[in-house]
XYZ file of N, CA and C in Angstrom:
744
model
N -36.453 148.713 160.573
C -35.254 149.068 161.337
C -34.977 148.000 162.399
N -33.787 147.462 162.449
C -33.393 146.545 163.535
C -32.759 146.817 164.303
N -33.045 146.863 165.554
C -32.543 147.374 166.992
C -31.647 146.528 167.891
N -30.613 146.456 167.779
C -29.592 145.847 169.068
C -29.709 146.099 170.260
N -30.060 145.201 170.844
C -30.032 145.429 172.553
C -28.761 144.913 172.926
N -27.835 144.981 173.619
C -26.995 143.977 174.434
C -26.955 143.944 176.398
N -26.868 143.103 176.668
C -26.622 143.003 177.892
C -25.558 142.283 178.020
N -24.417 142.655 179.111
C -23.544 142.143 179.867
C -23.280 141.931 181.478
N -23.263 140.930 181.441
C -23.163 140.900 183.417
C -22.555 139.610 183.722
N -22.144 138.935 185.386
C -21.350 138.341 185.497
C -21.718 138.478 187.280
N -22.298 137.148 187.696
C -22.373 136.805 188.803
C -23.652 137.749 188.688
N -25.341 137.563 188.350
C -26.182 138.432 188.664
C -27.200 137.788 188.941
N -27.446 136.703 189.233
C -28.254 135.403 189.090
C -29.855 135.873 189.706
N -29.555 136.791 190.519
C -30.850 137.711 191.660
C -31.560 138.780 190.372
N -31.284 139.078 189.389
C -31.654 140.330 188.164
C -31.499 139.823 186.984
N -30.668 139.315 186.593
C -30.590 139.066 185.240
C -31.904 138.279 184.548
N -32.816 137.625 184.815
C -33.966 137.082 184.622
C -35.066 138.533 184.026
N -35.210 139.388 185.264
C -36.043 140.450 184.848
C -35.171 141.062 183.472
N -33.872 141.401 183.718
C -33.794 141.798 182.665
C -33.799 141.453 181.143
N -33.734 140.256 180.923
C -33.742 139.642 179.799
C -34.966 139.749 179.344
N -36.438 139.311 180.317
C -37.491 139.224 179.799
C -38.174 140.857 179.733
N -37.233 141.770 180.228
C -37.961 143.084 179.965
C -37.872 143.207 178.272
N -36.349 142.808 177.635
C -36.094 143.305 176.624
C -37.165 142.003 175.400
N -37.343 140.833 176.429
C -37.634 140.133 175.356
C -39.701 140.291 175.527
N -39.945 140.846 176.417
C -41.323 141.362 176.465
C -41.536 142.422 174.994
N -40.718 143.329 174.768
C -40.948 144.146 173.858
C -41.704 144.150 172.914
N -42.491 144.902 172.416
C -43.938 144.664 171.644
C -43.202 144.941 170.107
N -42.154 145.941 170.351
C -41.202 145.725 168.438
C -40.438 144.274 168.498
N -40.575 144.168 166.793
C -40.844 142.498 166.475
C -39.399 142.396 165.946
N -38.541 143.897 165.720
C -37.323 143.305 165.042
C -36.045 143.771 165.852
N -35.886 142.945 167.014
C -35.070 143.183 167.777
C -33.664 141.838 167.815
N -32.608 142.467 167.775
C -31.097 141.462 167.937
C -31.057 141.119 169.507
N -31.400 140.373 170.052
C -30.810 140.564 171.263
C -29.481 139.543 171.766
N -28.353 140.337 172.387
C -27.036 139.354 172.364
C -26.739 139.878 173.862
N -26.301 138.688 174.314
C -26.030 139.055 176.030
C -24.514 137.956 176.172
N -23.411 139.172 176.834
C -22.544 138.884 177.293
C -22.122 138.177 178.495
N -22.060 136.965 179.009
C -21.284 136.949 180.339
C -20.150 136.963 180.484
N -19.873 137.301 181.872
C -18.476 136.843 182.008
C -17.577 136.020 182.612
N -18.680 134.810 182.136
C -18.228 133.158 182.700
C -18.639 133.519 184.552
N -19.860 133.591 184.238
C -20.712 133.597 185.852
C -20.226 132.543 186.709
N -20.374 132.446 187.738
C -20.419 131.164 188.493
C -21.210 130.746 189.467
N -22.089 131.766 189.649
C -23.540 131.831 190.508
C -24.778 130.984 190.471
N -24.847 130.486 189.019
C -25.820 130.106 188.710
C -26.549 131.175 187.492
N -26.160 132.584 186.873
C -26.710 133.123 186.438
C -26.361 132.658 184.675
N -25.550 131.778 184.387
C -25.506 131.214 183.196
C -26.429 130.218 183.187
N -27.030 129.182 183.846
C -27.797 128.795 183.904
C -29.535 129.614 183.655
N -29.183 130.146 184.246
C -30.553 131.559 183.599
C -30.467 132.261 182.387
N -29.509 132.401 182.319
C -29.367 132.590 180.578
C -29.715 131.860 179.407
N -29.521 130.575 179.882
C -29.500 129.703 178.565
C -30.744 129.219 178.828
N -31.239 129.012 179.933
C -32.933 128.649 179.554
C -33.612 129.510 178.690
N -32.786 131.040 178.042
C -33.922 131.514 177.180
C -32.991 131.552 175.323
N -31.890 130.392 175.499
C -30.484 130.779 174.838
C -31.554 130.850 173.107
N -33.058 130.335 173.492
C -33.812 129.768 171.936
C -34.476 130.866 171.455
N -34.344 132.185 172.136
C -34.958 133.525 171.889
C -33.598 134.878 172.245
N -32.824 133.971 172.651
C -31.196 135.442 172.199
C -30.417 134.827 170.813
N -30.259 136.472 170.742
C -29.637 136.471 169.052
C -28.332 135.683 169.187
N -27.363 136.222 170.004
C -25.994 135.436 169.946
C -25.688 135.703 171.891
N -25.149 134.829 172.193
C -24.837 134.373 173.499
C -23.084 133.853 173.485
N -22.670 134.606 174.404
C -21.375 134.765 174.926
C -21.006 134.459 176.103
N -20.248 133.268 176.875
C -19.728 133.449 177.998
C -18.699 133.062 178.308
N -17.522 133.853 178.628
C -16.135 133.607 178.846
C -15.685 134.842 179.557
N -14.511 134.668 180.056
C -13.868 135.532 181.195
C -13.735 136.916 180.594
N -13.774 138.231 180.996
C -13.758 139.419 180.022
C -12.677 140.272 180.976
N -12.556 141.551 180.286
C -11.529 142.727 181.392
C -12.583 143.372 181.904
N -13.152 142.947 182.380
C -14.079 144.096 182.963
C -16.105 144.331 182.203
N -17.040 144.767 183.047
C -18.095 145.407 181.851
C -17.541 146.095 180.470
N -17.173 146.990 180.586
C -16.863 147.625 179.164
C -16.133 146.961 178.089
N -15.291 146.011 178.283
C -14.342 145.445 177.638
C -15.749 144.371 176.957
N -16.441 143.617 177.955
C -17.910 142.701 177.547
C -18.605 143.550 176.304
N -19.282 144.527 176.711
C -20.094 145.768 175.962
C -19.375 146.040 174.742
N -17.965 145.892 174.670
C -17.342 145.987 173.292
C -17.415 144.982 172.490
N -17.433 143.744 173.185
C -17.967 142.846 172.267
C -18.670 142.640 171.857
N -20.273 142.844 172.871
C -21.339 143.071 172.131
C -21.291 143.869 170.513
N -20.628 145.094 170.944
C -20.837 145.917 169.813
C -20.382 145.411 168.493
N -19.122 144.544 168.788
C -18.406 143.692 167.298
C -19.209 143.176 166.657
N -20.241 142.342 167.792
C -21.654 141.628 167.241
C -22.644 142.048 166.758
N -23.137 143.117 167.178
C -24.382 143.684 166.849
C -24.629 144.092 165.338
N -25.602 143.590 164.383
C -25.877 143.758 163.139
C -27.007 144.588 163.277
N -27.756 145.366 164.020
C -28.850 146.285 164.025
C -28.658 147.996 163.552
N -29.628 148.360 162.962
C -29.330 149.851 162.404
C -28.761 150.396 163.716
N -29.580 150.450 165.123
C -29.393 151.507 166.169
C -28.849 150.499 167.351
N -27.986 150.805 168.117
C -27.676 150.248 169.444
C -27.973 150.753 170.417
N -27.956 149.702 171.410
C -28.618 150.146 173.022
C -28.315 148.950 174.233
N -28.444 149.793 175.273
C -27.827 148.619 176.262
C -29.289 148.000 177.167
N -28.811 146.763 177.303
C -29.563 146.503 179.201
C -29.168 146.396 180.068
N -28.433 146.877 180.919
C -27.798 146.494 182.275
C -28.672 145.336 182.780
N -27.319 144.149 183.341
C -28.226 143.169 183.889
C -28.797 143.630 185.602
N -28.847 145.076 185.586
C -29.469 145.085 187.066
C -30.783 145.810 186.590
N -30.776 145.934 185.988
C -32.094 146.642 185.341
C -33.217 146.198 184.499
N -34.179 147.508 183.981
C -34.745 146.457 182.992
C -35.981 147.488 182.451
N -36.457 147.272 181.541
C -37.139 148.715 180.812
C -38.402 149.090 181.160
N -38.502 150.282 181.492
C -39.965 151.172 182.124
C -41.669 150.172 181.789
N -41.122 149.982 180.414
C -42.608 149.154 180.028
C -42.229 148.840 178.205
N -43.440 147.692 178.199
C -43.075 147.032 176.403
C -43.365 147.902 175.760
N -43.054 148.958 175.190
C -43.022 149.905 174.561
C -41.942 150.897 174.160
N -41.126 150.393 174.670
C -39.920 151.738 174.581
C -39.232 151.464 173.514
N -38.755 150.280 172.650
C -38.132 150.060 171.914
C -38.942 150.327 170.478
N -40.147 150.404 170.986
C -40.958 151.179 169.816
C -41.402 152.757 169.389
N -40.968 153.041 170.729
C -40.993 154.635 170.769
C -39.815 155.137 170.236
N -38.558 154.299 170.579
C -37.433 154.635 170.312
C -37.416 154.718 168.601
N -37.981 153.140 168.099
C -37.622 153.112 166.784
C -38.434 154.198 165.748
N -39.622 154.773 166.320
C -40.211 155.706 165.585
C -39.938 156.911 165.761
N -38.823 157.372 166.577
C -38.180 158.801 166.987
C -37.231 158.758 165.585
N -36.260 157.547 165.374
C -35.468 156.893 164.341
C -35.936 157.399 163.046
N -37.164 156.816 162.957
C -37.779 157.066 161.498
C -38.242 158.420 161.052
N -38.882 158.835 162.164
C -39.432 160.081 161.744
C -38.548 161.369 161.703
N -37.412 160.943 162.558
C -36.152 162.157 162.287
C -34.953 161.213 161.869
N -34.508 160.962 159.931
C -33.454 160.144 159.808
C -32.371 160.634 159.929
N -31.985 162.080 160.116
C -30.716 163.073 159.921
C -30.587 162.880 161.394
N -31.079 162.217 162.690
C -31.029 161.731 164.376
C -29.808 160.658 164.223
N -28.763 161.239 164.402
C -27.612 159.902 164.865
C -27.655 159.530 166.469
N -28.303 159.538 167.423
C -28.804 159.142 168.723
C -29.734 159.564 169.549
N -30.522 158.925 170.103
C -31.903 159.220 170.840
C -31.384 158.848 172.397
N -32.007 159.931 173.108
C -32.298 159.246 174.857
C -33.195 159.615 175.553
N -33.399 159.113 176.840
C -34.768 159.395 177.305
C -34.272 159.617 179.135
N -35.336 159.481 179.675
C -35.430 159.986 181.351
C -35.408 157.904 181.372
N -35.098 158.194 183.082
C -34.844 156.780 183.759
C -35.029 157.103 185.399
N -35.662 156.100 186.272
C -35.626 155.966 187.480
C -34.882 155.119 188.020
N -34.491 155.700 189.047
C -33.631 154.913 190.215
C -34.471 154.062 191.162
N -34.370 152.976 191.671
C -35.500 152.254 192.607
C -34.521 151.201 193.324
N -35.142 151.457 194.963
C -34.537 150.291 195.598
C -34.275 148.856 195.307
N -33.169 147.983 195.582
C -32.960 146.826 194.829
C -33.537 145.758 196.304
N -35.088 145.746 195.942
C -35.787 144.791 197.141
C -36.973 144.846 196.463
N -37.949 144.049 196.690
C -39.278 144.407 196.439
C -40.425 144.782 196.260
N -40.099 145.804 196.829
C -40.959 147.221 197.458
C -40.570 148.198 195.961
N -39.208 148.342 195.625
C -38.839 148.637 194.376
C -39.083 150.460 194.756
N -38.592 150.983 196.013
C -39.108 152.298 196.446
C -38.225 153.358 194.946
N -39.050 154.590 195.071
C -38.239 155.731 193.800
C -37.272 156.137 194.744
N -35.946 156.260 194.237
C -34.867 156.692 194.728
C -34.344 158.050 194.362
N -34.892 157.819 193.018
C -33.788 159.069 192.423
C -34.373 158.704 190.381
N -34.997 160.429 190.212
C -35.975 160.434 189.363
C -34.445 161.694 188.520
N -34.374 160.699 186.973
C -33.469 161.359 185.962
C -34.289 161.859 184.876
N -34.265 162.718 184.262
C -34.961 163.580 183.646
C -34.179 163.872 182.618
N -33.737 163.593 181.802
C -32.911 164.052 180.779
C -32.576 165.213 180.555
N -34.017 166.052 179.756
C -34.268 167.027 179.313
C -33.553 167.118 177.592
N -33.752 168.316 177.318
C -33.328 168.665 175.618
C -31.377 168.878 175.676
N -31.312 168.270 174.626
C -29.445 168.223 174.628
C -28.843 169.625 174.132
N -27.966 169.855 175.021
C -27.425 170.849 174.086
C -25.776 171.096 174.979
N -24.943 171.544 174.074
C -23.355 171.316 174.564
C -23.397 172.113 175.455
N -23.769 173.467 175.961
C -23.935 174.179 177.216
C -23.639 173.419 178.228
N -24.992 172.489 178.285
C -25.616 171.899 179.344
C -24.482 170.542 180.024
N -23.476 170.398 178.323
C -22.481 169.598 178.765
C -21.093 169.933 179.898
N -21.197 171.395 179.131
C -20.037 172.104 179.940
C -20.374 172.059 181.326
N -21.260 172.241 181.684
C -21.419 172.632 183.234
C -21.852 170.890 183.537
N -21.641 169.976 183.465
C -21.493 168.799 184.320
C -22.513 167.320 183.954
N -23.813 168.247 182.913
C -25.201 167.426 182.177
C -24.394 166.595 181.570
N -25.124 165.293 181.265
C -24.915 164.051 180.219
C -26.030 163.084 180.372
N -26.736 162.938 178.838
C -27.941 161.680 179.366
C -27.493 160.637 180.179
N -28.817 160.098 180.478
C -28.618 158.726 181.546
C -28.329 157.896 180.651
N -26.720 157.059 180.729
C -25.844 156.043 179.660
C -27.454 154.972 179.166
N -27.865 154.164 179.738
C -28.899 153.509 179.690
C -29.924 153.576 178.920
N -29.852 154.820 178.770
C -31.343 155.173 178.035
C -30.780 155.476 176.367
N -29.492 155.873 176.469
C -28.878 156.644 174.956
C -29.314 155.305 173.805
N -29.348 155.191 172.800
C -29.310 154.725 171.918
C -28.716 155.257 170.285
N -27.476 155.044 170.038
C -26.628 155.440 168.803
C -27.133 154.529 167.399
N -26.915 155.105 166.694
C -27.109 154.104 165.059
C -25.434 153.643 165.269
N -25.433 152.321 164.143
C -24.326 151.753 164.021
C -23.365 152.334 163.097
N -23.609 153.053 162.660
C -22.602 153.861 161.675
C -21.788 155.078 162.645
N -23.122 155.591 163.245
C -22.185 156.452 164.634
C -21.069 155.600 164.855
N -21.318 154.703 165.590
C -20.259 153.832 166.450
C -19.344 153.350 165.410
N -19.652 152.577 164.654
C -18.346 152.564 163.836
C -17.243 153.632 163.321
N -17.914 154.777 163.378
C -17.203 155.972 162.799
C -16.192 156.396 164.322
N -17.054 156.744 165.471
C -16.206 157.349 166.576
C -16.029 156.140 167.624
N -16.034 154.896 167.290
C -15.135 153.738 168.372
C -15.762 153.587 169.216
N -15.293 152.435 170.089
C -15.613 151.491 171.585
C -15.531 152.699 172.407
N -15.750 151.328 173.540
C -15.300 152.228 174.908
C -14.106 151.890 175.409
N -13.927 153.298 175.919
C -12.134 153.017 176.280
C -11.694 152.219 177.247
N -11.055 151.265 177.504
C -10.796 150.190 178.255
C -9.726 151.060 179.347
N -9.271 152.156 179.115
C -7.991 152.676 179.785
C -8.871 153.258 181.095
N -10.054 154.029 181.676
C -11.022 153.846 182.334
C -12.385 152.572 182.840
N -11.837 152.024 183.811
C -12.414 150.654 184.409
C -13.677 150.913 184.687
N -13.936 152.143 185.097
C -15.266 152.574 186.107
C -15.962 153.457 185.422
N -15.998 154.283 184.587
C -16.976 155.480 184.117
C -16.509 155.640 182.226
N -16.063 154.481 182.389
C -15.855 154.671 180.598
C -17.295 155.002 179.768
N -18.403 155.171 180.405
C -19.477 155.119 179.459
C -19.292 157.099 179.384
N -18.941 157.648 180.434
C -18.796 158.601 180.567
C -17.629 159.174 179.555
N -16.887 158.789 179.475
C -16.112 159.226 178.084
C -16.632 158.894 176.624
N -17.207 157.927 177.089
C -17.511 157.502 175.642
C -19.165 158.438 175.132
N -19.899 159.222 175.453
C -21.201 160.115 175.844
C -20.357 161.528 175.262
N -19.322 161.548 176.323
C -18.122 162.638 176.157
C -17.747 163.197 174.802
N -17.092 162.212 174.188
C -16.258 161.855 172.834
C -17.337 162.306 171.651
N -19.005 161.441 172.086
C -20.225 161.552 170.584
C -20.699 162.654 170.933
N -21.085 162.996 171.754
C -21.866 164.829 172.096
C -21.209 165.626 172.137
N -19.653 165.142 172.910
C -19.105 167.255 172.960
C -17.954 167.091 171.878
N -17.178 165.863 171.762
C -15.651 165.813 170.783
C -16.873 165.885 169.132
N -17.741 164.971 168.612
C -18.258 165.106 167.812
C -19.211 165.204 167.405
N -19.781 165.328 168.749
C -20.833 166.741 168.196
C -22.328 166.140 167.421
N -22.545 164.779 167.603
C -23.614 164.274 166.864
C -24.830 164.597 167.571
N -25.824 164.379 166.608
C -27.087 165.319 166.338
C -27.790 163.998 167.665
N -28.111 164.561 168.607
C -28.932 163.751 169.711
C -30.196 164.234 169.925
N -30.998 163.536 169.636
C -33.023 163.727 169.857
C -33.266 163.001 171.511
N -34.159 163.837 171.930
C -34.611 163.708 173.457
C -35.777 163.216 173.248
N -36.320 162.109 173.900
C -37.470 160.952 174.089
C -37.912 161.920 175.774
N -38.961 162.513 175.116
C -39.798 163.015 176.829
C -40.641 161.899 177.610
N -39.991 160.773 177.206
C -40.308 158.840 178.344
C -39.540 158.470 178.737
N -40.127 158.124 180.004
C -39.200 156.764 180.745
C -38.334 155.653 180.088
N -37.443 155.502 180.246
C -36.736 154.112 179.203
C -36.551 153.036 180.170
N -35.978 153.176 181.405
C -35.199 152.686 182.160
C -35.339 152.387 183.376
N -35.494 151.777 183.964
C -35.609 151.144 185.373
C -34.354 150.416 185.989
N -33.618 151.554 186.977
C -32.412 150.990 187.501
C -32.192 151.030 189.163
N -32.082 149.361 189.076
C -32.122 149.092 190.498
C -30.485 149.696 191.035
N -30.596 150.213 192.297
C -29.640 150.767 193.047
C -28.396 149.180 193.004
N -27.225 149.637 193.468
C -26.570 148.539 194.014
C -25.489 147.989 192.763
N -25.674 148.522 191.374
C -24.693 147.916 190.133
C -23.681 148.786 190.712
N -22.752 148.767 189.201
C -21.673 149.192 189.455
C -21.811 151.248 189.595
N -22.553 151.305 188.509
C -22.762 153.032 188.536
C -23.463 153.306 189.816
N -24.182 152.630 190.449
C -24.603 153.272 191.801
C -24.207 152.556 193.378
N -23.091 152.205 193.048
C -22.452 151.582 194.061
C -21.816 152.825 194.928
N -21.920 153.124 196.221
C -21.742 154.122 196.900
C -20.945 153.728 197.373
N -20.029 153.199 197.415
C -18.541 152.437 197.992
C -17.370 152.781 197.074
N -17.360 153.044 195.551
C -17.290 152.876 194.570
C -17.293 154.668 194.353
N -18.057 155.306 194.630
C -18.612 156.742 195.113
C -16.607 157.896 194.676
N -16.135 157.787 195.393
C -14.667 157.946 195.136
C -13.704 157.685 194.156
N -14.144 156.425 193.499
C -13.122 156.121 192.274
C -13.949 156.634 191.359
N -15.041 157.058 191.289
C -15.641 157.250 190.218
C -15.349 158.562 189.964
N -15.184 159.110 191.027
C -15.149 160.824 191.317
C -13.241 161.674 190.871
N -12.668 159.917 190.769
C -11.336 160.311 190.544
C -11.211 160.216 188.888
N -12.050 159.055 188.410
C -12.228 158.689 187.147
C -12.685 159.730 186.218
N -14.053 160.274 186.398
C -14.731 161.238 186.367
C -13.627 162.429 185.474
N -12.761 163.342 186.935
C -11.753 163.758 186.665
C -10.908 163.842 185.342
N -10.781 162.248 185.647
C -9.651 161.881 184.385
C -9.743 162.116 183.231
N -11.658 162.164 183.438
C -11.892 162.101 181.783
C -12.337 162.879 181.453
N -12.824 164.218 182.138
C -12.870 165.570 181.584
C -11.694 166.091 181.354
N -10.737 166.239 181.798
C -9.790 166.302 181.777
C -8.565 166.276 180.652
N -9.082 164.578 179.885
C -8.697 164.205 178.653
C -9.298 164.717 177.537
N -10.488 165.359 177.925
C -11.408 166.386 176.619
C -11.308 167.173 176.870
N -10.075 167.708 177.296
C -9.890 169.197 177.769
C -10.894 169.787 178.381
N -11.524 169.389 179.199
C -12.713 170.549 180.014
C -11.984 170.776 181.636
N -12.749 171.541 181.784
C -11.960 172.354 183.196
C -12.817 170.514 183.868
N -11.859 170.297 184.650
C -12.294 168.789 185.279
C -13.049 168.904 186.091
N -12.278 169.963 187.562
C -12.705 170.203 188.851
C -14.269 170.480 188.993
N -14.539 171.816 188.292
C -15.574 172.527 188.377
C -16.756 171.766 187.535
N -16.404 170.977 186.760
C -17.194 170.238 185.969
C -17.506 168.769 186.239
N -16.952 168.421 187.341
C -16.975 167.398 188.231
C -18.168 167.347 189.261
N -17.520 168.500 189.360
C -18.357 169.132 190.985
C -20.029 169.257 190.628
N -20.279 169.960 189.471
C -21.050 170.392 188.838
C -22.363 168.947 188.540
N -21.437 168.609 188.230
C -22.043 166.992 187.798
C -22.848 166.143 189.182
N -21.721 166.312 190.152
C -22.107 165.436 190.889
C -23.747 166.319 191.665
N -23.378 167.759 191.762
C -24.501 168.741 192.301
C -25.801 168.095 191.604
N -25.700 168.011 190.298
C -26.836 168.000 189.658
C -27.628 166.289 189.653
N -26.605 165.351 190.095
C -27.137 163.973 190.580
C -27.910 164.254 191.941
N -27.120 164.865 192.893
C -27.288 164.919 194.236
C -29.363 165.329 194.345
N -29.496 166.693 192.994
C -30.994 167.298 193.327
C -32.115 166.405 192.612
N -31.298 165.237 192.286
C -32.154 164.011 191.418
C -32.712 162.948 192.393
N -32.349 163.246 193.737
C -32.898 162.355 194.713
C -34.210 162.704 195.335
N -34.842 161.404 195.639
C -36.241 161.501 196.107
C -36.153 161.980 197.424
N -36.229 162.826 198.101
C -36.534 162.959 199.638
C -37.715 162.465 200.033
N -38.039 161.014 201.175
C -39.013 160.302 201.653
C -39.291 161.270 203.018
């Protein structure tokens, strides 16, 4: 089974290093890996291409945004299952892409797998911020505000070809429609990984607390567009981030 990773980022020159070598640490041997920029100017294309002799396909030119990048990845990606790296991030330990691929095998009627992920300060101390837990999927759990951590999900490529990109018409939480669309619009069969996948430093775009407001309007928009009661399912959502924080 061959596994697509992609990463996209743009101006990350401080992260993008860990993240590349998290995915390229990986102890599974049959991995695509293709990383998007978006014509950096930091210096973080320069960090890219020192490893350009161990990525599958390498991209850098101006994009609309992350998601619009991430769609390209996906045009690219020739692997049975897809999955992301955020360039602020980077994976729990060399093992996950092997845990992942044997969840794959051993359940083939599984059109997507996800797992739990931590939040950690973006400094060196790397403090726990905020501990995500997945838990077992089920559409209930969608109604009232639940959705795996985007990061950790991993779809087969036939999923994605069948139910589409991400929607470019949402700038800020399109991963959130697009989670939306495969679990509650169609309903595909999702297996829960009781491991860590994910290691996400505070400070990207999903945990930008400045940002905190458009997301909350976005959010909205897009329950909204799947017909779910928005408000209450908004609210709901955000409650259930809020009891995911570490109190120090």
């Amino acid at each position: 089974m061959r596994v697509t990773i992609i990463t996209v980022c743009y101006n990350r020159k401080n992260t993008i290093e860990k993240a590349i070598k998290s995915v390229l640490d990986q102890n599974y041997d049959n991995i695509e890996y293709i990383v998007i920029d978006g014509n950096s100017k930091d210096g973080t294309k320069e960090i890219i291409e020192s490893y350009k002799d161990r990525i599958s396909q390498y991209i850098s030119e101006p994009d609309k945004g992350m998601y619009d990048a991430i769609n390209k990845g996906l045009k690219l990606a020739t692997g049975d299952v897809i999955g992301l790296m955020h360039s602020d991030d980077e994976f729990y330990d060399n093992k996950v892409i092997s845990r992942i691929a044997l969840r794959f095998k051993h359940s083939p009627d599984v059109e997507g797998v996800y797992g739990d992920g931590v939040y950690v300060s973006n400094d060196k101390k790397e403090r726990l911020i905020r501990n995500r837990i997945g838990g077992v999927f089920s559409l209930k759990r969608i109604k009232v505000g639940w959705l795996p951590l985007h990061p950790t999900v991993y779809l087969k490529k036939s999923v994605i070809d069948k139910n589409g990109l991400y929607n470019l018409d949402f700038k800020i939480a399109s991963d959130t429609e697009f989670l939306l669309r495969y679990l509650y619009k169609h309903k595909i069969k999702m297996s829960y990984i009781n491991e860590y996948i994910v290691k996400m430093r505070m400070g990207g775009m999903s945990t930008n607390y400045k940002r905190a407001f458009e997301v909350l309007r976005e959010d909205y928009r897009i329950y909204k567009y799947h017909g779910m009661t928005a408000l209450s399912t908004v609210f709901l959502k955000k409650t259930i981030a809020l009891k995911q924080y570490i109190v120090h």
